[in-house]
Every structure is written in C-alpha cells, then in structure tokens.
Tab-separated table of C-alpha atoms and ligand atoms in Angstrom:
chain	number	residue	atom	x	y	z
A	46	UNK	CA	10.916	9.024	-22.476
A	47	UNK	CA	14.534	8.202	-23.645
A	48	UNK	CA	16.225	5.158	-22.292
A	49	UNK	CA	17.966	7.078	-19.503
A	50	UNK	CA	14.716	8.303	-18.242
A	51	UNK	CA	13.034	4.932	-18.548
A	52	UNK	CA	15.800	3.314	-16.499
A	53	UNK	CA	15.591	6.128	-13.865
A	54	UNK	CA	11.760	5.544	-13.480
A	55	UNK	CA	12.460	1.584	-13.171
A	56	UNK	CA	15.209	2.076	-10.698
A	57	UNK	CA	12.815	3.908	-8.378
A	58	UNK	CA	10.018	1.386	-8.618
A	59	UNK	CA	9.205	-0.642	-5.477
A	60	UNK	CA	6.666	-3.457	-5.155
A	61	UNK	CA	5.307	-4.609	-1.807
A	62	UNK	CA	5.174	-8.363	-1.092
A	63	UNK	CA	2.391	-10.143	0.880
A	64	UNK	CA	3.591	-12.144	3.801
A	65	UNK	CA	0.954	-14.739	3.346
A	66	UNK	CA	2.286	-15.565	-0.152
A	67	UNK	CA	5.096	-17.379	1.680
A	68	UNK	CA	2.718	-19.596	3.605
A	69	UNK	CA	0.533	-22.438	2.349
A	70	UNK	CA	-2.754	-21.574	0.610
A	71	UNK	CA	-5.012	-23.381	-1.452
A	72	UNK	CA	-8.945	-23.665	-2.342
A	73	UNK	CA	-11.624	-25.474	-0.500
A	74	UNK	CA	-10.657	-28.620	-1.853
A	75	UNK	CA	-7.143	-28.515	-0.751
A	76	UNK	CA	-4.244	-26.783	0.798
A	77	UNK	CA	-1.076	-28.352	-0.274
A	78	UNK	CA	1.983	-28.116	2.212
A	79	UNK	CA	5.541	-27.584	0.933
A	80	UNK	CA	9.062	-28.642	2.487
A	81	UNK	CA	10.536	-25.427	4.164
A	82	UNK	CA	7.393	-23.491	4.148
A	83	UNK	CA	7.870	-20.690	6.788
A	84	UNK	CA	6.470	-21.575	10.350
A	85	UNK	CA	6.321	-17.873	11.663
A	86	UNK	CA	6.408	-14.127	10.452
A	87	UNK	CA	10.194	-14.299	10.963
A	88	UNK	CA	10.727	-16.994	8.455
A	89	UNK	CA	8.047	-15.273	6.254
A	90	UNK	CA	10.127	-12.117	6.227
A	91	UNK	CA	13.434	-14.144	5.423
A	92	UNK	CA	11.855	-15.495	2.469
A	93	UNK	CA	10.385	-12.234	1.195
A	94	UNK	CA	13.898	-10.795	1.651
A	95	UNK	CA	15.381	-13.266	-0.892
A	96	UNK	CA	12.856	-11.806	-3.503
A	97	UNK	CA	14.246	-8.195	-2.734
A	98	UNK	CA	17.885	-9.577	-2.710
A	99	UNK	CA	17.530	-10.764	-6.306
A	100	UNK	CA	14.927	-8.409	-7.852
A	101	UNK	CA	16.244	-5.305	-6.049
A	102	UNK	CA	12.729	-3.655	-5.892
A	103	UNK	CA	10.840	-5.536	-3.295
A	104	UNK	CA	11.764	-3.675	-0.093
A	105	UNK	CA	8.588	-3.776	1.782
A	106	UNK	CA	6.593	-6.750	3.280
A	107	UNK	CA	2.772	-6.382	4.066
A	108	UNK	CA	1.533	-8.248	7.232
A	109	UNK	CA	-1.839	-9.926	7.845
A	110	UNK	CA	-3.312	-9.909	11.395
A	111	UNK	CA	-3.700	-12.212	13.138
A	112	UNK	CA	-1.917	-14.338	10.682
A	113	UNK	CA	1.145	-12.552	11.506
A	114	UNK	CA	0.791	-12.233	15.338
A	115	UNK	CA	4.073	-12.053	17.280
A	116	UNK	CA	4.913	-11.144	20.828
A	117	UNK	CA	7.311	-8.717	20.056
A	118	UNK	CA	6.721	-6.355	16.876
A	119	UNK	CA	9.856	-4.317	17.617
A	120	UNK	CA	11.878	-7.540	17.273
A	121	UNK	CA	9.844	-8.393	14.067
A	122	UNK	CA	10.797	-4.977	12.701
A	123	UNK	CA	14.606	-5.311	13.742
A	124	UNK	CA	14.698	-8.686	12.046
A	125	UNK	CA	13.234	-7.116	8.802
A	126	UNK	CA	15.608	-4.209	9.122
A	127	UNK	CA	18.521	-6.959	9.270
A	128	UNK	CA	17.293	-8.433	6.153
A	129	UNK	CA	17.075	-5.106	4.353
A	130	UNK	CA	13.421	-4.807	4.101
A	131	UNK	CA	10.587	-2.849	5.987
A	132	UNK	CA	7.048	-3.672	7.273
A	133	UNK	CA	4.585	-2.336	4.816
A	134	UNK	CA	0.714	-2.346	5.016
A	135	UNK	CA	-0.887	-3.905	7.875
A	136	UNK	CA	-4.016	-6.074	6.769
A	137	UNK	CA	-6.854	-6.655	9.069
A	138	UNK	CA	-8.903	-9.880	8.922
A	139	UNK	CA	-12.652	-9.883	9.149
A	140	UNK	CA	-13.201	-13.056	7.428
A	141	UNK	CA	-12.180	-15.869	9.826
A	142	UNK	CA	-13.996	-15.042	13.128
A	143	UNK	CA	-17.440	-17.154	13.789
A	144	UNK	CA	-19.138	-13.867	15.152
A	145	UNK	CA	-18.705	-12.369	11.682
A	146	UNK	CA	-20.911	-14.901	9.873
A	147	UNK	CA	-23.505	-12.351	9.053
A	148	UNK	CA	-21.202	-9.443	8.862
A	149	UNK	CA	-18.347	-7.705	10.708
A	150	UNK	CA	-18.380	-3.829	10.442
A	151	UNK	CA	-22.148	-4.022	8.961
A	152	UNK	CA	-23.379	-6.595	11.497
A	153	UNK	CA	-26.861	-5.750	13.095
A	154	UNK	CA	-25.445	-6.328	16.558
A	155	UNK	CA	-23.484	-3.446	17.938
A	156	UNK	CA	-21.241	-5.854	20.005
A	157	UNK	CA	-20.012	-7.554	16.960
A	158	UNK	CA	-19.387	-4.219	15.176
A	159	UNK	CA	-17.446	-3.081	18.220
A	160	UNK	CA	-15.316	-6.282	18.201
A	161	UNK	CA	-14.516	-5.548	14.543
A	162	UNK	CA	-13.717	-1.966	15.163
A	163	UNK	CA	-11.417	-2.988	18.106
A	164	UNK	CA	-9.465	-5.562	15.686
A	165	UNK	CA	-8.335	-2.386	13.892
A	166	UNK	CA	-7.249	-0.682	17.217
A	167	UNK	CA	-5.124	-3.879	17.456
A	168	UNK	CA	-3.896	-3.475	13.843
A	169	UNK	CA	-2.998	0.104	14.584
A	170	UNK	CA	-0.903	-0.562	17.444
A	171	UNK	CA	1.011	-3.126	15.181
A	172	UNK	CA	1.537	-0.129	12.704
A	173	UNK	CA	2.943	1.871	15.510
A	174	UNK	CA	5.259	-0.935	16.583
A	175	UNK	CA	6.460	-1.620	13.274
A	176	UNK	CA	6.589	1.807	11.595
A	177	UNK	CA	4.024	0.980	9.134
A	178	UNK	CA	1.848	3.967	7.972
A	179	UNK	CA	-1.074	2.194	6.217
A	180	UNK	CA	-4.126	0.039	7.539
A	181	UNK	CA	-5.631	-1.924	4.687
A	182	UNK	CA	-9.133	-3.173	5.055
A	183	UNK	CA	-10.917	-5.856	2.864
A	184	UNK	CA	-14.335	-6.909	4.304
A	185	UNK	CA	-16.154	-10.044	3.190
A	186	UNK	CA	-19.429	-8.616	4.459
A	187	UNK	CA	-22.587	-9.450	2.322
A	188	UNK	CA	-25.468	-11.690	2.066
A	189	UNK	CA	-26.340	-14.744	0.191
A	190	UNK	CA	-30.161	-14.331	-0.317
A	191	UNK	CA	-32.250	-11.310	-1.396
A	192	UNK	CA	-34.121	-10.139	1.851
A	193	UNK	CA	-31.419	-11.723	4.070
A	194	UNK	CA	-30.649	-8.243	5.525
A	195	UNK	CA	-31.512	-4.543	4.614
A	196	UNK	CA	-28.898	-3.367	2.067
A	197	UNK	CA	-29.189	0.384	3.127
A	198	UNK	CA	-29.049	-0.226	6.647
A	199	UNK	CA	-25.874	-2.172	6.223
A	200	UNK	CA	-24.273	0.862	4.315
A	201	UNK	CA	-25.238	2.930	7.102
A	202	UNK	CA	-23.532	0.584	9.768
A	203	UNK	CA	-20.580	0.094	7.647
A	204	UNK	CA	-20.116	3.993	7.293
A	205	UNK	CA	-20.321	4.455	11.077
A	206	UNK	CA	-17.928	1.661	11.722
A	207	UNK	CA	-15.514	3.069	9.350
A	208	UNK	CA	-15.755	6.386	10.933
A	209	UNK	CA	-14.723	4.938	14.193
A	210	UNK	CA	-11.789	3.116	12.821
A	211	UNK	CA	-10.613	6.263	10.904
A	212	UNK	CA	-10.779	8.297	14.208
A	213	UNK	CA	-8.396	5.780	15.768
A	214	UNK	CA	-5.690	6.487	13.183
A	215	UNK	CA	-2.634	8.663	13.896
A	216	UNK	CA	-2.193	11.825	11.787
A	217	UNK	CA	0.446	10.321	9.561
A	218	UNK	CA	-1.588	7.116	8.996
A	219	UNK	CA	-3.694	6.280	5.917
A	220	UNK	CA	-6.434	3.822	5.699
A	221	UNK	CA	-7.041	1.851	2.448
A	222	UNK	CA	-10.343	0.232	1.621
A	223	UNK	CA	-10.386	-2.815	-0.819
A	224	UNK	CA	-13.470	-3.813	-2.987
A	225	UNK	CA	-14.394	-6.954	-4.288
A	226	UNK	CA	-17.688	-7.755	-6.409
A	227	UNK	CA	-18.372	-11.189	-4.785
A	228	UNK	CA	-17.119	-14.111	-2.431
A	229	UNK	CA	-17.617	-15.097	0.095
A	230	UNK	CA	-20.945	-13.560	-0.173
A	231	UNK	CA	-22.941	-14.720	-3.194
A	232	UNK	CA	-25.824	-12.200	-3.594
A	233	UNK	CA	-24.789	-8.825	-2.132
A	234	UNK	CA	-21.258	-7.650	-1.196
A	235	UNK	CA	-21.062	-4.386	1.021
A	236	UNK	CA	-17.916	-3.096	-0.653
A	237	UNK	CA	-18.469	-4.555	-4.293
A	238	UNK	CA	-16.955	-1.936	-6.648
A	239	UNK	CA	-14.581	0.949	-6.800
A	240	UNK	CA	-17.449	3.437	-6.341
A	241	UNK	CA	-18.720	2.087	-3.303
A	242	UNK	CA	-15.196	2.119	-1.880
A	243	UNK	CA	-14.558	5.649	-3.050
A	244	UNK	CA	-17.857	6.956	-1.768
A	245	UNK	CA	-16.968	5.611	1.759
A	246	UNK	CA	-13.383	7.174	1.504
A	247	UNK	CA	-14.690	10.350	0.430
A	248	UNK	CA	-16.823	10.390	3.519
A	249	UNK	CA	-14.092	9.371	5.879
A	250	UNK	CA	-11.530	12.177	5.061
A	251	UNK	CA	-8.300	12.797	2.926
A	252	UNK	CA	-6.275	9.912	4.274
A	253	UNK	CA	-8.631	7.020	3.119
A	254	UNK	CA	-7.992	5.865	-0.349
A	255	UNK	CA	-9.180	2.931	-2.514
A	256	UNK	CA	-7.445	-0.413	-3.012
A	257	UNK	CA	-7.754	-1.973	-6.465
A	258	UNK	CA	-7.268	-5.869	-6.518
A	259	UNK	CA	-6.896	-6.781	-10.028
A	260	UNK	CA	-8.853	-10.167	-9.207
A	261	UNK	CA	-11.862	-8.460	-7.798
A	262	UNK	CA	-13.795	-7.434	-10.895
A	263	UNK	CA	-16.606	-8.948	-13.023
A	264	UNK	CA	-15.096	-10.592	-16.217
A	265	UNK	CA	-14.765	-8.061	-18.852
A	266	UNK	CA	-14.189	-5.103	-16.521
A	267	UNK	CA	-11.893	-2.346	-18.089
A	268	UNK	CA	-9.696	-2.112	-15.023
A	269	UNK	CA	-7.540	0.602	-16.387
A	270	UNK	CA	-10.427	2.916	-16.782
A	271	UNK	CA	-11.162	2.408	-12.979
A	272	UNK	CA	-7.444	3.310	-12.406
A	273	UNK	CA	-7.776	6.488	-14.377
A	274	UNK	CA	-11.031	7.564	-12.555
A	275	UNK	CA	-9.344	6.979	-9.185
A	276	UNK	CA	-6.151	8.744	-10.069
A	277	UNK	CA	-8.237	11.730	-11.160
A	278	UNK	CA	-9.761	11.865	-7.805
A	279	UNK	CA	-6.503	11.414	-6.153
A	280	UNK	CA	-7.881	8.376	-4.344
A	281	UNK	CA	-5.932	5.437	-5.543
A	282	UNK	CA	-4.133	4.184	-2.489
A	283	UNK	CA	-2.889	0.717	-3.554
A	284	UNK	CA	-2.994	-2.119	-6.040
A	285	UNK	CA	-3.127	-5.892	-5.152
A	286	UNK	CA	-1.585	-7.301	-8.210
A	287	UNK	CA	-2.438	-10.727	-9.318
A	288	UNK	CA	-3.997	-12.285	-12.114
A	289	UNK	CA	-6.914	-14.615	-13.067
A	290	UNK	CA	-8.641	-16.635	-15.845
A	291	UNK	CA	-12.125	-16.782	-13.923
A	292	UNK	CA	-12.613	-15.443	-10.444
A	293	UNK	CA	-10.371	-14.423	-7.741
A	294	UNK	CA	-7.724	-16.898	-8.533
A	295	UNK	CA	-4.714	-14.810	-7.033
A	296	UNK	CA	-2.397	-16.195	-9.680
A	297	UNK	CA	0.997	-14.581	-10.408
A	298	UNK	CA	0.584	-11.002	-11.724
A	299	UNK	CA	0.826	-10.989	-15.380
A	300	UNK	CA	0.586	-14.765	-15.780
A	301	UNK	CA	-2.945	-14.950	-16.989
A	302	UNK	CA	-3.087	-11.575	-18.773
A	303	UNK	CA	0.158	-9.585	-19.386
A	304	UNK	CA	-1.708	-7.192	-21.609
A	305	UNK	CA	-3.895	-6.227	-19.037
A	306	UNK	CA	-1.128	-5.451	-16.622
A	307	UNK	CA	0.607	-3.428	-19.297
A	308	UNK	CA	-2.612	-1.359	-19.915
A	309	UNK	CA	-2.866	-0.626	-16.186
A	310	UNK	CA	0.719	0.356	-15.933
A	311	UNK	CA	0.367	2.417	-18.885
A	312	UNK	CA	-2.342	4.485	-17.281
A	313	UNK	CA	-0.096	4.632	-14.057
A	314	UNK	CA	2.895	6.032	-16.174
A	315	UNK	CA	0.507	8.490	-18.224
A	316	UNK	CA	-0.801	9.991	-14.911
A	317	UNK	CA	2.796	10.161	-13.427
A	318	UNK	CA	1.637	7.951	-10.606
A	319	UNK	CA	4.820	5.689	-10.768
A	320	UNK	CA	6.907	7.987	-8.829
A	321	UNK	CA	7.745	6.801	-5.162
A	322	UNK	CA	5.863	9.972	-3.888
A	323	UNK	CA	2.694	9.249	-5.831
A	324	UNK	CA	0.924	7.920	-2.754
A	325	UNK	CA	0.084	4.754	-4.727
A	326	UNK	CA	1.378	1.576	-3.093
A	327	UNK	CA	1.960	-1.239	-5.555
A	328	UNK	CA	1.603	-4.725	-3.752
A	329	UNK	CA	1.168	-8.172	-4.714
A	330	UNK	CA	-1.598	-10.172	-3.473
A	331	UNK	CA	-1.345	-13.694	-4.237
A	332	UNK	CA	-1.500	-17.499	-3.388
A	333	UNK	CA	1.140	-20.066	-4.739
A	334	UNK	CA	-1.090	-23.090	-4.480
A	335	UNK	CA	1.079	-25.306	-6.661
A	336	UNK	CA	4.419	-23.431	-7.595
A	337	UNK	CA	7.232	-22.722	-5.205
A	338	UNK	CA	6.541	-19.441	-3.415
A	339	UNK	CA	9.732	-17.614	-3.446
A	340	UNK	CA	10.221	-18.202	-7.338
A	341	UNK	CA	6.620	-17.285	-7.840
A	342	UNK	CA	6.990	-13.840	-6.037
A	343	UNK	CA	10.348	-13.449	-8.024
A	344	UNK	CA	8.347	-14.022	-11.334
A	345	UNK	CA	5.655	-11.845	-10.231
A	346	UNK	CA	7.753	-8.934	-9.332
A	347	UNK	CA	9.736	-9.272	-12.859
A	348	UNK	CA	6.334	-9.497	-14.662
A	349	UNK	CA	5.148	-6.126	-13.135
A	350	UNK	CA	8.535	-4.669	-13.866
A	351	UNK	CA	8.315	-5.912	-17.395
A	352	UNK	CA	4.765	-4.524	-17.843
A	353	UNK	CA	6.283	-1.187	-16.345
A	354	UNK	CA	9.030	-0.781	-18.542
A	355	UNK	CA	6.923	-1.631	-21.632
A	356	UNK	CA	4.573	1.194	-20.474
A	357	UNK	CA	7.334	3.684	-20.065
A	358	UNK	CA	8.393	2.867	-23.510
A	359	UNK	CA	5.027	3.846	-25.149
A	360	UNK	CA	5.862	6.786	-27.466
A	361	UNK	CA	3.681	9.367	-25.902
A	362	UNK	CA	4.063	12.117	-28.402
A	363	UNK	CA	3.339	9.847	-31.390
A	364	UNK	CA	0.437	8.467	-29.530
A	365	UNK	CA	-0.863	11.767	-28.756
A	366	UNK	CA	-0.531	12.978	-32.403
A	367	UNK	CA	-2.315	9.806	-33.748
A	368	UNK	CA	-5.075	10.362	-31.110
A	369	UNK	CA	-5.490	14.041	-31.998
A	370	UNK	CA	-5.721	13.261	-35.673
A	371	UNK	CA	-8.277	10.489	-35.021
A	372	UNK	CA	-5.906	8.160	-36.666
A	373	UNK	CA	-7.224	4.960	-34.940
A	374	UNK	CA	-4.811	2.315	-36.301
A	375	UNK	CA	-1.770	4.607	-35.912
A	376	UNK	CA	-2.599	5.166	-32.453
A	377	UNK	CA	-3.163	1.581	-31.594
A	378	UNK	CA	-0.189	0.755	-33.501
A	379	UNK	CA	1.973	2.905	-31.312
A	380	UNK	CA	0.490	1.470	-28.252
A	381	UNK	CA	0.980	-2.099	-29.370
A	382	UNK	CA	4.525	-1.439	-30.489
A	383	UNK	CA	5.598	-0.878	-26.942
A	384	UNK	CA	3.810	-3.777	-25.813
A	385	UNK	CA	5.457	-6.046	-28.165
A	386	UNK	CA	8.928	-4.701	-27.189
A	387	UNK	CA	11.147	-7.210	-25.549
A	388	UNK	CA	12.189	-5.399	-22.439
A	389	UNK	CA	14.161	-8.230	-20.935
A	390	UNK	CA	17.726	-7.136	-22.235
A	391	UNK	CA	16.932	-3.596	-20.771
A	392	UNK	CA	15.891	-4.973	-17.405
A	393	UNK	CA	18.905	-7.301	-17.475
A	394	UNK	CA	21.235	-4.369	-17.999
A	395	UNK	CA	19.375	-2.297	-15.130
A	396	UNK	CA	19.900	-5.336	-12.784
A	397	UNK	CA	23.677	-5.515	-13.563
A	398	UNK	CA	23.702	-1.459	-13.183
A	399	UNK	CA	22.059	-2.233	-9.611
A	400	UNK	CA	24.831	-4.629	-8.859
A	401	UNK	CA	22.456	-7.639	-9.021
A	402	UNK	CA	22.296	-10.834	-11.389
A	403	UNK	CA	20.695	-10.129	-14.562
A	404	UNK	CA	18.488	-13.214	-14.218
A	405	UNK	CA	17.175	-13.055	-10.651
A	406	UNK	CA	15.175	-16.562	-10.970
A	407	UNK	CA	18.493	-18.195	-11.973
A	408	UNK	CA	20.402	-16.483	-9.313
A	409	UNK	CA	17.966	-17.524	-6.603
A	410	UNK	CA	17.950	-21.064	-7.823
A	411	UNK	CA	21.653	-21.406	-7.916
A	412	UNK	CA	21.659	-20.050	-4.275
A	413	UNK	CA	20.341	-23.346	-2.796
A	414	UNK	CA	18.053	-21.383	-0.554
A	415	UNK	CA	15.099	-23.496	-1.124
A	416	UNK	CA	17.017	-26.757	-0.129
A	417	UNK	CA	18.439	-25.085	2.941
A	418	UNK	CA	15.095	-24.071	4.272
A	419	UNK	CA	13.679	-27.499	3.450
A	420	UNK	CA	16.245	-29.031	5.551
A	421	UNK	CA	16.391	-26.516	8.182
A	422	UNK	CA	12.691	-26.003	8.936
A	423	UNK	CA	11.787	-29.327	10.213
A	424	UNK	CA	8.904	-29.671	12.808
A	425	UNK	CA	6.515	-26.997	14.013
A	426	UNK	CA	3.263	-25.820	12.036
A	427	UNK	CA	3.758	-24.628	8.658
A	428	UNK	CA	2.163	-21.144	8.116
A	429	UNK	CA	-1.109	-20.698	6.278
A	430	UNK	CA	-4.622	-19.023	6.370
A	431	UNK	CA	-5.770	-20.991	9.205
A	432	UNK	CA	-8.886	-21.183	7.549
B	517	LRH	C1	-9.450	-10.979	-0.327
B	517	LRH	C2	-8.001	-10.400	-0.395
B	517	LRH	C3	-7.497	-9.425	0.591
B	517	LRH	C4	-6.854	-9.849	1.548
B	517	LRH	C5	-7.019	-11.514	1.217
B	517	LRH	C6	-5.876	-12.277	1.559
B	517	LRH	O1	-9.752	-11.531	-1.499
B	517	LRH	O2	-7.762	-9.980	-1.778
B	517	LRH	O3	-6.675	-8.496	-0.077
B	517	LRH	O4	-6.978	-9.665	2.961
B	517	LRH	O5	-7.311	-11.552	-0.194
B	518	MN	MN1	-6.384	-8.249	-2.258
C-alpha cells in the first residue's frame, strides 16, 4: 500500500467505545471513585463523545443493560445524535442476578433459563429503540468443582437457550457471542474458547458471530491465529480490545502488549477485514481503575490506530516474496520493519487533514472538560458496575 491508500484506510477506521469505561470500576479489593464520573447514560455518552471529538474515529458507544437503563431510549439516542455519536452494540448482563449463581442460559431450572432469555428480549427492545443492530452476549456460566454439574447437559441447555434468543432477533439484527477461558467460574466455563463460541454460532445461523476479547485467552495463546481462523469462516463479529499482563486485566489496548495488537491488526489488514463493511466491529472493553477515563479511552483509540497504521505499512509484496523463498530472516525483517516504523507523524498529519488537532490527548487536556465535569457533577450516584 502506498501512503495515500494507507491514509484512506485509516480515515475509514472506526472504534466503538464501551459506556462502562466511563463509570467507576475496580477489583474485588476496591472500586475508586473519581470527581466528575458520570451518574447516568446521558453523561456517559457526553464523555464518550469527547473521545470521538478529538480522535475522529470513535463514533459509536456500546451500552450495557441494565447498567445503561433509561426510561426513554429515543431520548438517549437523540442525545447521542446531538453529540455526533450513535448507539452501537447492546450488551446483556447475566453476571449480577442472584438467580444466576449456578448458571443463567445453562441453569438446570427452566424458570431461570426463561428469565435469562427474557432479559435478551428486553435488550432487543433497546436495540429497536436506539437503532442498534447488534446483541452482544457474554455469559459467566460455569462450575467451580468437577462433578458440580453435567458439562454436556449444560451445553445442550445453552444451545437451546441461544436458539430461543436468536429467534427473537429482527432480520437485520446480529448476535455476537463472546468467549472467556475462566472467571468468574474456576473449573469449567460454558463458552471458554473460540471453538465453542463458533460451534454455537454455526448452529444458530448466519447472523451469529464470535466476539474475541483480547483478555480472554490463556497466557501464551496466539490470538492472531484465532483471528485468521474466524475470518476464514466469516464468523469474526467483533473485538473487545484491551490488554493484560496476567488475566482479564482490562487495561488500555496496546498498553501491555503493543506488538500483539500489531500482529492482530496485521491479520485484519491481510484479510481485508478493516473495511467498514467487513462485518467486524472493533470495540474497546476496558476498565480505567486508576487512570482518568476519557484520556484513557483517547490513548486506547490512538494505540489501536497506531497498530493499524503499522499493519497497513507492512510491505506485503516483499513479505510474500521472502515467505515464498523460505527466507525466514528476510520475512521476519519485513514484518518487524513495519512494526518499528514511527507512525505518529503520519497520524498527526491525518488528523490535521480531518480538521482535528494533531495531538488529541493534549487538545482534550487543554479543553478543561475534566475540570468542568468535576465541578458540574456534584451529588447523585456515580455510575459503576453496581456489583
Ligand atoms: C466479561 C466482559 C464482557 C462484558 C464485561 C464488561 O469479562 O469482557 O465483554 O460484558 O466484560
Ligand atoms: Mn469483553
């Protein structure tokens, strides 16, 4: 790709933001509050719109139900439109109801499964009211001890429950199913890996795809290989980008392992899946436990953008020539050359072309927005996971 083509691809890139990243989050040890933290989904959208305002590539915000419950979703969608953003994926929540202690869609009790299915009917109503076309499922279901439940029966119950949810979708809706290898369950997880999610999606139908959360794999997993396999099947629906040093740390994308993010984005570019109509939704799924949330999202968006720019700069012809020749060092050198390229000047130029400040973080800091919300948002309950 020449520079014009690289810039054209970057100009089209969009990254979806998680509403919950703007609320308080933490660990079982502590959830720290922050002055100015949003108290409701309207304020979360206002903060998310700041990220789009300064990066130019974050025009959608994903909601989480019931964390983002409001009386009037039309009003929320109008508020989003006023801010220049739209509502993206609707995330269901199967991990905070007492009834789901031993499972939700996999529970032995049909009444509990029916409740979990009904929650998705509610989420689909939110999709209709906000114009969202994607229902995103992650279920914490699993067991903590061998023998606690029948692993095969749970899969059969899960398949049946997912079928019931899939049947509720409108024809232009998609269902994306996220996997995670452990936590909150510590012996078995019912959707632990890409293969299990893919099998359930294949059983459901064409509009069911897999969500790859970069923090949901066993250490040492070659995530970009999974990206290749899901793209080959046409079943990669979305990413939840974040980074980690140990487990599901939900740190800023590219912060812990920028090289991994580059390798993932290279496989996206190589399979021509960066295009807006590729059907792959690039989303962040993070928690800013100690850093300021809006700057944390700005940094994460620009980290993904940098990884994408480097991936677009890989000299594909030289790489293929070296690969075909079996020239291991030459091939790796071509790949690493792109990774070692400083793309910050290119991205600064792109932002200027887009009418933006070349340095989004500095521009946001200079706006005084953080001080304003800290002064304005007094009283009320700061938003969080409510766990
Ligand atoms: C589960 C998960 C899922 C969301 C939640 C906020 O670990 O990645 O995507 O529902 O985080
Ligand atoms: Mn996730």
